[in-house]
Short mmCIF file of C-alpha atoms in Angstrom, two decimals:
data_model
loop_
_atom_site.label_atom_id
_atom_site.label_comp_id
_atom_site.label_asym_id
_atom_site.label_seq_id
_atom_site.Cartn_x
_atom_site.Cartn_y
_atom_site.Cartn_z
CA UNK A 1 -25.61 -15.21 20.04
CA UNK A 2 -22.07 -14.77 19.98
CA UNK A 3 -21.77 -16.05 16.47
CA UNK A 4 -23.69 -13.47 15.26
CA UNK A 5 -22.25 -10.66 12.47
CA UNK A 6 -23.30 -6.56 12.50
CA UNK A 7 -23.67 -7.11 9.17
CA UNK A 8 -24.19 -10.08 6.99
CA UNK A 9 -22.06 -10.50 3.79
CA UNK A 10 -24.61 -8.73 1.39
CA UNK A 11 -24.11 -5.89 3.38
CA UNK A 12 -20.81 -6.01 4.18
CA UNK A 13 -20.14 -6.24 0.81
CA UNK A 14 -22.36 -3.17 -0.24
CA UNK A 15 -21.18 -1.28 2.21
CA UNK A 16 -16.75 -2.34 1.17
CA UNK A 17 -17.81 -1.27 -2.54
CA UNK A 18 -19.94 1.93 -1.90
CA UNK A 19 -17.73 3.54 1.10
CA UNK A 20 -15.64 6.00 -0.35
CA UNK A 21 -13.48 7.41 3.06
CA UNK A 22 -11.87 4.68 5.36
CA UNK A 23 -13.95 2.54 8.28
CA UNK A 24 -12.97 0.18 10.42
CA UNK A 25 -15.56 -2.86 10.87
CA UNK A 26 -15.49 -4.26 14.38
CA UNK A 27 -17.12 -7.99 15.67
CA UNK A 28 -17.12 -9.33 12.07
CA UNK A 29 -13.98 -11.64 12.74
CA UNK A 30 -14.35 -13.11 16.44
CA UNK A 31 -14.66 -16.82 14.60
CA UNK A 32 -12.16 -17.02 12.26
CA UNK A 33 -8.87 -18.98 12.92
CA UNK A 34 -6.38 -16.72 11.51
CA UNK A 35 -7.16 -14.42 14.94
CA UNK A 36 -4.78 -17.05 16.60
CA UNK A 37 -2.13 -16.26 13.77
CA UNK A 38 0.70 -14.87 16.14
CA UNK A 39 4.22 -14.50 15.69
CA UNK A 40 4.51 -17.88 17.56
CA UNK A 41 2.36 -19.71 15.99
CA UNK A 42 3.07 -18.65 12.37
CA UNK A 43 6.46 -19.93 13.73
CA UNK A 44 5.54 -23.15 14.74
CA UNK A 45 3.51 -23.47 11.26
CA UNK A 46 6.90 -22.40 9.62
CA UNK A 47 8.68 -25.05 11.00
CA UNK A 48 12.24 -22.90 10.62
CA UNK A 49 11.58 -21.49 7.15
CA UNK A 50 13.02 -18.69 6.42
CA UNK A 51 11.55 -15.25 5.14
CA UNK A 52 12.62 -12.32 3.89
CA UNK A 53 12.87 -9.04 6.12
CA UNK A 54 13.24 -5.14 5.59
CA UNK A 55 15.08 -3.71 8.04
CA UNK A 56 15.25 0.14 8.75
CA UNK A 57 16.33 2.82 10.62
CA UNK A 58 14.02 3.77 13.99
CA UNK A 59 15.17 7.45 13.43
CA UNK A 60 13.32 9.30 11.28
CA UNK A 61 14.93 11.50 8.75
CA UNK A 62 13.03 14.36 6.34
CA UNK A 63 13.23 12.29 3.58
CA UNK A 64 11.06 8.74 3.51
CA UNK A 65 12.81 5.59 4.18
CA UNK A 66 11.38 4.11 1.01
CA UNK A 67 12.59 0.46 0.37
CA UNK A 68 15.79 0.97 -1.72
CA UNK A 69 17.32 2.62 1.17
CA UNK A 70 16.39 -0.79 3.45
CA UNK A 71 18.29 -4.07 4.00
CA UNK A 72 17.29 -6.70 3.70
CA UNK A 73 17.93 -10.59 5.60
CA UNK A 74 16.89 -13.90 5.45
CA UNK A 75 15.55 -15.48 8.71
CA UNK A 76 13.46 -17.66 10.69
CA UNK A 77 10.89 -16.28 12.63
CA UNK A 78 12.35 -17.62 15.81
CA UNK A 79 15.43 -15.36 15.29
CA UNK A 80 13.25 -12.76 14.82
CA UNK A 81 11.09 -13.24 17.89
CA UNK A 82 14.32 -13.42 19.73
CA UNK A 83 16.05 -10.48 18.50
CA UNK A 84 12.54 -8.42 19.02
CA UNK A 85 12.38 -9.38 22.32
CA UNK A 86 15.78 -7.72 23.02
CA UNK A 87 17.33 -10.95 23.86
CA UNK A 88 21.23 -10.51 24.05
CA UNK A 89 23.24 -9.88 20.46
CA UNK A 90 23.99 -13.21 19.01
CA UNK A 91 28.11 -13.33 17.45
CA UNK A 92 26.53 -14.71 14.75
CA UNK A 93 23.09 -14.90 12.34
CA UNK A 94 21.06 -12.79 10.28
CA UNK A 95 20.22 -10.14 12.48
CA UNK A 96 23.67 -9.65 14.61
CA UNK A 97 24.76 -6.73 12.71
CA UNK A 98 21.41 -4.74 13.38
CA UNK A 99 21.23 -3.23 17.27
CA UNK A 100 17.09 -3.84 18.31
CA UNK A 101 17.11 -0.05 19.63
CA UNK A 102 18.31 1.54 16.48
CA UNK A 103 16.07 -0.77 13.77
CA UNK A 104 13.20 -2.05 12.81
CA UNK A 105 12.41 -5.04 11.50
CA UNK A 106 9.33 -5.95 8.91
CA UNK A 107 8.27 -9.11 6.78
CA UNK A 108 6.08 -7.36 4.25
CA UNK A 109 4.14 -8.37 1.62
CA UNK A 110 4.24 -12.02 2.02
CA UNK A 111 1.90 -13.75 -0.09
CA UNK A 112 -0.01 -16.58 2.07
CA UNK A 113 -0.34 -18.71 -0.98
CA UNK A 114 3.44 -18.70 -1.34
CA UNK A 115 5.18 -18.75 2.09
CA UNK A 116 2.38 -21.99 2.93
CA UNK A 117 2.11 -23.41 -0.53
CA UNK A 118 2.59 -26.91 1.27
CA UNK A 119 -0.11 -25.99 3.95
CA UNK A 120 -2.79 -25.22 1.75
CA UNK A 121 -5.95 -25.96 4.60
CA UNK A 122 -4.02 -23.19 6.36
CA UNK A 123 -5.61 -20.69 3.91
CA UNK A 124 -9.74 -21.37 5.42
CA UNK A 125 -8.66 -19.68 8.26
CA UNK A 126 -9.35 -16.70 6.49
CA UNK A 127 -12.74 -15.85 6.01
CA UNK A 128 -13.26 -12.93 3.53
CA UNK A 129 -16.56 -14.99 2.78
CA UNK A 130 -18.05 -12.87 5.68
CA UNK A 131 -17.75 -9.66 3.63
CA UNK A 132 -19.58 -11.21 0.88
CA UNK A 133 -16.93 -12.61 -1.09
CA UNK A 134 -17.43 -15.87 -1.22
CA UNK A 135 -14.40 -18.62 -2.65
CA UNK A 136 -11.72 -15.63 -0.91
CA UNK A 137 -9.66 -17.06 1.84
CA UNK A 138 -6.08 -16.91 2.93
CA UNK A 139 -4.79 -17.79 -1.01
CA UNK A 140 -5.97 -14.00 -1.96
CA UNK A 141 -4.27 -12.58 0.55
CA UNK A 142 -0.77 -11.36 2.64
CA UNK A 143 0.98 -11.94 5.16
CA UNK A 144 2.32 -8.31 7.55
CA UNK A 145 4.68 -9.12 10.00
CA UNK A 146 7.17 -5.94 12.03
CA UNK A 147 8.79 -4.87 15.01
CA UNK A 148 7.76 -1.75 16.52
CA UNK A 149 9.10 1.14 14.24
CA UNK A 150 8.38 -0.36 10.98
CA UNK A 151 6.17 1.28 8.61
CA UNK A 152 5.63 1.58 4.88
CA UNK A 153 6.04 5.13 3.49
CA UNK A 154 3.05 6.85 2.35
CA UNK A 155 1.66 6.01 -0.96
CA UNK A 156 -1.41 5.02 -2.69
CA UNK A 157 -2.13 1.72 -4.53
CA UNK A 158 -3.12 2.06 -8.51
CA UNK A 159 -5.51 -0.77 -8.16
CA UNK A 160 -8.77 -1.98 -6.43
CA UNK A 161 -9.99 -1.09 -2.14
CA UNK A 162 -8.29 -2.69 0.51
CA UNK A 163 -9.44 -4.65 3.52
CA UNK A 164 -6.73 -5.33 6.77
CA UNK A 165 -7.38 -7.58 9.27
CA UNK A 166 -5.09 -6.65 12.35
CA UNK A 167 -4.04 -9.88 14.16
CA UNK A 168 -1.74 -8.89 16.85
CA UNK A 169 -0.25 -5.60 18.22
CA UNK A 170 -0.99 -2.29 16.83
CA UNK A 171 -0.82 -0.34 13.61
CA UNK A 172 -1.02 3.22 13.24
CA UNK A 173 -2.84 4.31 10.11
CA UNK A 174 -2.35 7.86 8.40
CA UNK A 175 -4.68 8.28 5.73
CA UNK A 176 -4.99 11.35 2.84
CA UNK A 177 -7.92 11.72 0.44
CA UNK A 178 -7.21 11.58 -3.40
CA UNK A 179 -8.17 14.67 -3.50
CA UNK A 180 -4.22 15.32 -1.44
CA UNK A 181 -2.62 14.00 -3.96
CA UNK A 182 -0.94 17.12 -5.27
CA UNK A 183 -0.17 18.00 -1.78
CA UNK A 184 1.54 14.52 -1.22
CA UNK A 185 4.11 15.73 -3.98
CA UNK A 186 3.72 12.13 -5.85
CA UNK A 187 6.20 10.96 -7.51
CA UNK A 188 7.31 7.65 -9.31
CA UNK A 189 10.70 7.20 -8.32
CA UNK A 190 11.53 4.33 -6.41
CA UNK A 191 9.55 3.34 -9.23
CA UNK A 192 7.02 -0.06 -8.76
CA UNK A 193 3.92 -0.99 -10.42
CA UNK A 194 0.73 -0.12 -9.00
CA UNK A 195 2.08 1.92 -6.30
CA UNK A 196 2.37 5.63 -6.17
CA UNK A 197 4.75 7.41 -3.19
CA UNK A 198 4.52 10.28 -1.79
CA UNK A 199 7.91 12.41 -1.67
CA UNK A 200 6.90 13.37 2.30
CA UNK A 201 8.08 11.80 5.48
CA UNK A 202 4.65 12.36 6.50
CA UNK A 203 6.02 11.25 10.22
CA UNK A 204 8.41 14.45 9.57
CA UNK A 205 7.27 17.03 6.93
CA UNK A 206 9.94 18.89 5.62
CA UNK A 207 7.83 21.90 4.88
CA UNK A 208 10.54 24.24 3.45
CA UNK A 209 10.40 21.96 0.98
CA UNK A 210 6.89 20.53 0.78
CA UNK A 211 5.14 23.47 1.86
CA UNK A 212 1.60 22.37 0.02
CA UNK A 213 1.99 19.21 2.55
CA UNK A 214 0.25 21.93 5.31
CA UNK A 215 -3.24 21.52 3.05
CA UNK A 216 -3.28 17.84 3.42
CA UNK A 217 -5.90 16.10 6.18
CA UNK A 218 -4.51 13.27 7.66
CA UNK A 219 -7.47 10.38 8.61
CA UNK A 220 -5.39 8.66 11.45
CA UNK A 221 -6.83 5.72 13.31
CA UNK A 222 -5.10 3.03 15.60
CA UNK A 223 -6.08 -0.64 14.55
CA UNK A 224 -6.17 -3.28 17.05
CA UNK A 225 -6.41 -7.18 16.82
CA UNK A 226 -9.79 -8.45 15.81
CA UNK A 227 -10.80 -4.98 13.87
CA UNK A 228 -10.81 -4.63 9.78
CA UNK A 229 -9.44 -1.24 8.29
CA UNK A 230 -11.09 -0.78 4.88
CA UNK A 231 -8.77 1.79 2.69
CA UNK A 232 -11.10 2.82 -0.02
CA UNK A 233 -9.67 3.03 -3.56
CA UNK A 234 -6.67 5.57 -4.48
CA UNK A 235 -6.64 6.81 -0.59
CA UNK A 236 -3.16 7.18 0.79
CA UNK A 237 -1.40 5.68 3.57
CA UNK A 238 1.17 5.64 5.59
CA UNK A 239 1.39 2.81 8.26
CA UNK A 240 3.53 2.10 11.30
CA UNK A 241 3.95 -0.58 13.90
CA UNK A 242 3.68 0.85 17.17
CA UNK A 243 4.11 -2.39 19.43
CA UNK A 244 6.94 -4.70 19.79
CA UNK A 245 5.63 -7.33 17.41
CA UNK A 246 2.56 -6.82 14.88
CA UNK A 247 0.81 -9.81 12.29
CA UNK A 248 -1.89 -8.36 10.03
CA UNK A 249 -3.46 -9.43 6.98
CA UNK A 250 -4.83 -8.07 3.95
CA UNK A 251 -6.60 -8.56 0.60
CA UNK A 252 -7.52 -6.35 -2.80
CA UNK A 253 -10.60 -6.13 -4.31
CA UNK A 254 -10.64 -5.34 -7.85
CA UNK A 255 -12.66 -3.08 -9.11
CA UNK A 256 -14.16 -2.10 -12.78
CA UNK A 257 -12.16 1.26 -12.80
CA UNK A 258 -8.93 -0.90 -12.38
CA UNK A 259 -9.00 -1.87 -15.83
CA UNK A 260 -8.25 2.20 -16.91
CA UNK A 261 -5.68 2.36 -13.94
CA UNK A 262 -4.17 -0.35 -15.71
CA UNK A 263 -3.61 1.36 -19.43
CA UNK A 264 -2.32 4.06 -16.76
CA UNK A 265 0.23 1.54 -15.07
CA UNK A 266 1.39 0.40 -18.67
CA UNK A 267 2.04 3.98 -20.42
CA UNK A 268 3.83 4.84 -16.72
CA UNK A 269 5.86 2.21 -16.73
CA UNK A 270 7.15 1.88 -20.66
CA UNK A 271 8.23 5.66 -20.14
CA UNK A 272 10.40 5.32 -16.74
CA UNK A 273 11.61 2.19 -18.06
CA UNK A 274 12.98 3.66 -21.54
CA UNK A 275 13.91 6.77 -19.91
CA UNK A 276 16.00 5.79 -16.54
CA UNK A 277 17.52 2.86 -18.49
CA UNK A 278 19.31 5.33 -20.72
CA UNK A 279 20.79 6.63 -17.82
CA UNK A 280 24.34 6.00 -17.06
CA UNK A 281 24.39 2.88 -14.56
CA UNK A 282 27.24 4.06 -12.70
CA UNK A 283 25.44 7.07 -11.01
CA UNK A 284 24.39 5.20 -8.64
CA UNK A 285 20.26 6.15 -9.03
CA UNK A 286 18.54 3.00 -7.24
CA UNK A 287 15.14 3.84 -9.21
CA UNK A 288 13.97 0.27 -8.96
CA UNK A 289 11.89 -0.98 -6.00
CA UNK A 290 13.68 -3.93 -4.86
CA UNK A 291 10.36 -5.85 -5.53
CA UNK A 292 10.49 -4.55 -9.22
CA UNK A 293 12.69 -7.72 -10.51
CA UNK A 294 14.35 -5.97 -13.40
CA UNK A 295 13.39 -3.17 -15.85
CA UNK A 296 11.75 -4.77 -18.74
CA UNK A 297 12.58 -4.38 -22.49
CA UNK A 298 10.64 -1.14 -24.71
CA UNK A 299 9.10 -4.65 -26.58
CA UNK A 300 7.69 -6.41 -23.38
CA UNK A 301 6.20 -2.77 -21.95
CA UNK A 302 4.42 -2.38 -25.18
CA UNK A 303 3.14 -6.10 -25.19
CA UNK A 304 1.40 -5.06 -21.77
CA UNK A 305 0.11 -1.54 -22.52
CA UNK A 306 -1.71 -3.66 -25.50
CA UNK A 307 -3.09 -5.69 -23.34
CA UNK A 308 -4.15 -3.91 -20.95
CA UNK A 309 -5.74 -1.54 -23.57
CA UNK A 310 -7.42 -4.57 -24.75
CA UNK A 311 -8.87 -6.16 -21.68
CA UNK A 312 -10.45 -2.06 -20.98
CA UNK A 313 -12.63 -2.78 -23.67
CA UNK A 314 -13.14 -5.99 -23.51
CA UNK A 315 -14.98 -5.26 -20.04
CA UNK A 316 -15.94 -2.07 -21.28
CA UNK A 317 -18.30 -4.18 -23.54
CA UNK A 318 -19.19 -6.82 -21.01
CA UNK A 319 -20.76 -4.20 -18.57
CA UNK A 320 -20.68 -0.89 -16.67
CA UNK A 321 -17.39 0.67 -16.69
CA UNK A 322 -16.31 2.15 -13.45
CA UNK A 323 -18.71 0.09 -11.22
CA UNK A 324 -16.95 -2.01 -8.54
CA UNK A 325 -16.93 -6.07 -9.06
CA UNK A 326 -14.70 -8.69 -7.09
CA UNK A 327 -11.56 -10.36 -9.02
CA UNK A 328 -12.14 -14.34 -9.81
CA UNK A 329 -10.40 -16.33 -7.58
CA UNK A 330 -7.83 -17.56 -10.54
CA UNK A 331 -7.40 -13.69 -10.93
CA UNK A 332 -6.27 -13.45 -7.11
CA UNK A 333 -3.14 -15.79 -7.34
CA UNK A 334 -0.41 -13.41 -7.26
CA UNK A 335 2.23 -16.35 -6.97
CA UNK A 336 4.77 -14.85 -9.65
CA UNK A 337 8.41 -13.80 -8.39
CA UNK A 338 7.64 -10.64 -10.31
CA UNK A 339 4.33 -9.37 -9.42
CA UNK A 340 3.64 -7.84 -6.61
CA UNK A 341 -0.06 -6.52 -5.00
CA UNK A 342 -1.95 -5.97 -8.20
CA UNK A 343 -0.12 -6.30 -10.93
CA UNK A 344 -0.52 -7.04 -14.45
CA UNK A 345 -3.74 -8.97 -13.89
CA UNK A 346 -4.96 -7.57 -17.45
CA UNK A 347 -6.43 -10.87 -19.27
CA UNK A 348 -10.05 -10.45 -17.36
CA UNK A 349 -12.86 -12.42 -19.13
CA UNK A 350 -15.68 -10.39 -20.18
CA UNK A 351 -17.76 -12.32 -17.81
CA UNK A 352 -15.80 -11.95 -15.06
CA UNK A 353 -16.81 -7.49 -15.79
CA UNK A 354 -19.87 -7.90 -14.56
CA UNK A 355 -20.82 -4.59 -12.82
CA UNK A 356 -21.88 -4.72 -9.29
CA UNK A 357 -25.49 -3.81 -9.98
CA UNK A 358 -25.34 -7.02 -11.82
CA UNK A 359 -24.52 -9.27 -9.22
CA UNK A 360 -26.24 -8.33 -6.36
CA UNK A 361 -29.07 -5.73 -7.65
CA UNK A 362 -28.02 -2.74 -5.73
CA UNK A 363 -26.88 0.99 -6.98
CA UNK A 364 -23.57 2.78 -5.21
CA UNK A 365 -24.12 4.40 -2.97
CA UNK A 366 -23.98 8.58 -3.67
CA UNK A 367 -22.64 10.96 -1.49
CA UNK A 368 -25.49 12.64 -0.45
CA UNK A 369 -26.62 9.56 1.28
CA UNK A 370 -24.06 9.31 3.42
CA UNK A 371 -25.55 9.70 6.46
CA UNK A 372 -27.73 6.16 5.69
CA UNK A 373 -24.36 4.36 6.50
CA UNK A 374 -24.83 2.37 9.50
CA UNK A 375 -21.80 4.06 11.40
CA UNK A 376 -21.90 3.08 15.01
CA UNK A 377 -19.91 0.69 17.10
CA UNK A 378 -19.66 -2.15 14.34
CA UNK A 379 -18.60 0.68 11.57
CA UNK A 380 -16.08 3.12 12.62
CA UNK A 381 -15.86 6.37 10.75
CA UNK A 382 -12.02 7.21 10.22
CA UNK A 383 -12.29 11.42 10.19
CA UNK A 384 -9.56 13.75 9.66
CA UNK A 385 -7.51 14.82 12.47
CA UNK A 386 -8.71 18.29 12.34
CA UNK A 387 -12.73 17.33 13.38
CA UNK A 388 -13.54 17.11 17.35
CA UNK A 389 -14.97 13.82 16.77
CA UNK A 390 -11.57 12.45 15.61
CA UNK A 391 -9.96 9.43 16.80
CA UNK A 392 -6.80 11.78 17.41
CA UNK A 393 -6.42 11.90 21.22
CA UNK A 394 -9.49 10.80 22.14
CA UNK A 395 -11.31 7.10 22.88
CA UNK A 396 -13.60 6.30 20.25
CA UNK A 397 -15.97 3.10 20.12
CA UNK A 398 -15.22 -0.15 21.91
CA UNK A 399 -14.60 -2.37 19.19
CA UNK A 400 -15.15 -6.21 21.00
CA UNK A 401 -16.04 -4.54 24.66
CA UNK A 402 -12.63 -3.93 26.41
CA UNK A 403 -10.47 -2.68 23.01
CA UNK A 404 -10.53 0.84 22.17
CA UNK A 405 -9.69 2.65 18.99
CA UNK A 406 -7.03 4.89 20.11
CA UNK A 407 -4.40 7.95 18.98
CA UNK A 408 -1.99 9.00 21.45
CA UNK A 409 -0.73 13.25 21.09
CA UNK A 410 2.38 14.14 19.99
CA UNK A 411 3.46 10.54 18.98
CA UNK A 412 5.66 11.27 16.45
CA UNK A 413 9.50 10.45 16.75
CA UNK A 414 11.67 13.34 16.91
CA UNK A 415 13.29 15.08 14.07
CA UNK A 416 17.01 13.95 13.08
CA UNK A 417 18.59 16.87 12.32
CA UNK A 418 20.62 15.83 8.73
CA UNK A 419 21.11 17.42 5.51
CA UNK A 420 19.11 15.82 2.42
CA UNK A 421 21.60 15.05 -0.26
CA UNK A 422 20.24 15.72 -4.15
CA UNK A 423 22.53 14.72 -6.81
CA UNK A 424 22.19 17.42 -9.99
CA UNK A 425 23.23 17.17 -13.70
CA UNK A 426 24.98 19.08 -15.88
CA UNK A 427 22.50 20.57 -18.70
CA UNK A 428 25.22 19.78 -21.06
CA UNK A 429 26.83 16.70 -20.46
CA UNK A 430 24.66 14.79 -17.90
CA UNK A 431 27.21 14.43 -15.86
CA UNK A 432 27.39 15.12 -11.54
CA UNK A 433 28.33 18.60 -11.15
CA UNK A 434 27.53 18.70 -7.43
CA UNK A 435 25.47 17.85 -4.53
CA UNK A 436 23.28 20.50 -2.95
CA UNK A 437 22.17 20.40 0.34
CA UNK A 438 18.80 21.18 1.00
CA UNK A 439 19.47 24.09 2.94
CA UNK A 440 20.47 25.96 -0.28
CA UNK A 441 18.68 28.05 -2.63
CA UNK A 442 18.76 26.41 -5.94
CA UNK A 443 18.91 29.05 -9.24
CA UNK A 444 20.20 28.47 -12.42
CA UNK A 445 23.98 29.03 -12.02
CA UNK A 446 24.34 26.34 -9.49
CA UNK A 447 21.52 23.40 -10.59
CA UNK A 448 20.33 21.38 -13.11
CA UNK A 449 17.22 19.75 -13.66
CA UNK A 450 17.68 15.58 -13.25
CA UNK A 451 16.35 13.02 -14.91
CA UNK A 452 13.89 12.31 -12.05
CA UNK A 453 12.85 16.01 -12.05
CA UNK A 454 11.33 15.14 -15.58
CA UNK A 455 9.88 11.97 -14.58
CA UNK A 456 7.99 13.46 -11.87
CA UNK A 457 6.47 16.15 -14.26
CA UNK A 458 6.35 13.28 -17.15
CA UNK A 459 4.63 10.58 -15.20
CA UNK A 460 2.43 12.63 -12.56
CA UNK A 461 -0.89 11.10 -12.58
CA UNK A 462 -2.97 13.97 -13.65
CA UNK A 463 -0.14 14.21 -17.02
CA UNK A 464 -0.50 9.81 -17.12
CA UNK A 465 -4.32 10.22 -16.56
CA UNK A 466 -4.77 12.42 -19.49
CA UNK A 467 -2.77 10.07 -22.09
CA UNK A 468 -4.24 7.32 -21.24
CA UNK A 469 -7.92 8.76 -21.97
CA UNK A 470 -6.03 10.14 -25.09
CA UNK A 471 -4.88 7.37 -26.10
CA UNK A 472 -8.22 5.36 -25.27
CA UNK A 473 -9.60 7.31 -27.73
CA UNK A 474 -7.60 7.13 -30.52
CA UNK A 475 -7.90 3.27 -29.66
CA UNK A 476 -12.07 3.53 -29.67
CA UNK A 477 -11.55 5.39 -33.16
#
């Protein structure tokens, strides 16, 4: 029948904890509600409440449009159906000052348990029950909504696998191993908790400058509505609308190994904390994420990195360490002004550590046993761009009948052909000397290293990686 699942949740849940390269499950949705969840009827839901939106540039420079360099309105989703449609420039409201062919609009992040707080029986239309977590609905999850053009630039998430649910439109999905990371050129500057960026405009390498960036293989797929895009742990990603309006949704597992990304998070974020708030606030340096409410105290940092050195063992004790589990549901409800994806969810009950093997009597799966995955038209294998059987250019497996999972050639914007600005120090006074284009040859006579050129040598994971096992130790002693 119709109402009958590839996979039931056992498996689906097996196969979301063991899968260590993206896949995209298709005909494991076709019955839940939150399919209907377009932009006009989330609007009719909303009833004229307003929600926040990024807006950027359609252009595409060499450097990243990462989210300090966005504005940002308030609006109803009816203005923004209306100014997405291209409907004439209004005199007046939220979006009058932004021209529909130059920018891009995108409601990101928006926690479901916050923007419907007084709709709570809208969160059952969200089923994540069917990939065997049972108690998960809409509360544990967000809310994606963008005009074509808006992306997030490419980082990875410190915490937990990811599942997306595409609703309506299209999202384009460019995905690097962890093994890229040093050819991502990471770096923690816009600085936010749990997330990672990636100094390349991966939709525009500058490869004079990020000439490593050539080694990295890209894993791009196309999502369409009905299809879920799991993004395993620490994987990249850079995503893009590429149709006039897009809704998707998404939820976090947490997994075992979280609990050391965590003492990770903490040591990251007390050092570019006590280091760029010594800075002189008048340069100008928008290190902050705007979802990063303020930089907290040297007192409240430490608080944290003790607790989340704490909870490590705490779970460490309670079971496997490094196994994949699923968060409690209490542990899901991100509804602080402060916290954002992941964060700070360090005060996990030993019972709630349970390794997998414990709960449903099953080993991960190993590498070499790969090829007992059940890939085929339910599971979609996202492989790099390089590999003939890519999705790059090419049909791949209907995913309800008449949808295809699809990558168009040569879909990248074109270059815009500016000078990236750097602002450099003087060694002796920490003071601007000058700005150097990128053009130029740095040496010593003419540049200084910055505070951020420290950070990103202070705080690169392999360096944050390494003091945190450090300092797990001396803790364990």
């Amino acid at each position: 029948g119709e109402d009958v699942k590839p996979f039931t949740p056992e498996k689906a849940k097996e196969l979301v904890m063991s899968l260590q390269q993206p896949a995209v499950f298709c005909n494991m949705v076709g019955d839940w509600p939150a399919l209907h969840w377009n932009t006009k009827y989330l609007s009719a839901v909303l009833d004229g409440k307003t929600i926040q939106f990024r807006l950027g540039l359609k252009t595409v420079d060499l450097v990243p449009q990462f989210e300090t360099k966005c504005s940002y309105v308030e609006a109803t989703l009816e203005e923004f159906l209306a100014w997405s449609c291209g409907q004439p420039p209004c005199l007046s409201g939220p979006f009058s000052r932004y021209e529909y062919s130059k920018y891009w609009a995108y409601a990101d992040y928006k926690y479901i348990a916050r923007i419907f707080e007084d709709k709570p029986e809208i969160f059952q239309d969200i089923r994540w029950s069917d990939f065997g977590f049972p108690g998960r609905s809409g509360k544990e999850s967000t809310l994606w909504i963008g005009s074509e053009g808006a992306n997030t630039p490419c980082h990875l998430d410190s915490y937990g696998c990811n599942l997306v649910l595409q609703v309506q439109g299209r999202k384009r999905w460019h995905l690097f191993p962890p093994g890229d990371t040093s050819f991502l050129y990471p770096t923690r500057i816009p600085y936010e908790e749990s997330s990672i960026f990636s100094k390349v405009n991966v939709a525009n390498p500058d490869l004079k400058h990020f000439p490593e960036f050539r080694n990295a293989r890209a894993h791009v797929v196309t999502l369409s509505p009905g299809q879920v895009l799991l993004v395993p742990r620490h994987w990249w990603h850079y995503v893009e609308s590429i149709d006039p309006i897009t809704v998707s949704i998404n939820s976090w597992i947490e997994l075992d190994a979280d609990h050391e990304a965590r003492v990770e998070e903490a040591i990251t974020r007390m050092l570019v904390c006590a280091v760029k708030s010594a800075e002189n606030p008048s340069d100008g340096d928008l290190w902050l994420n705007p979802t990063e409410v303020e930089a907290t105290s040297h007192e409240i940092n430490l608080q944290y990195l003790n607790e989340a050195v704490s909870a490590y063992f705490r779970c460490q004790k309670a079971g496997v360490p490094g196994q994949a589990h699923p968060r409690s549901a209490a542990a899901e409800q991100r509804t602080s002004a402060s916290s954002k994806r992941k964060k700070r969810e360090v005060g996990c009950e030993p019972e709630e550590c349970r390794s997998l093997n414990q709960e449903l009597g099953f080993s991960t799966l190993q590498a070499e046993k790969l090829e007992e995955i059940p890939f085929g038209p339910h599971l979609i294998q996202v492989l790099p761009q390089s590999q003939e059987t890519s999705l790059v250019g090419a049909a791949a497996v209907k995913s309800d009948g008449s949808d295809l999972l699809r990558e168009n050639e040569g879909g990248h914007f074109g270059k815009l052909h500016c000078t990236r600005k750097q602002l450099v120090t003087s060694n002796d006074y920490g003071t601007p000397v000058h700005r150097m284009g990128t053009d130029v040859s740095p040496n010593a006579s003419q540049t200084a290293l910055s505070t951020n050129d420290l950070l990103d040598c202070l705080v690169n994971p392999r360096v944050i990686s390494l003091v945190a096992r450090l300092l797990l130790e001396r803790t364990r002693v």
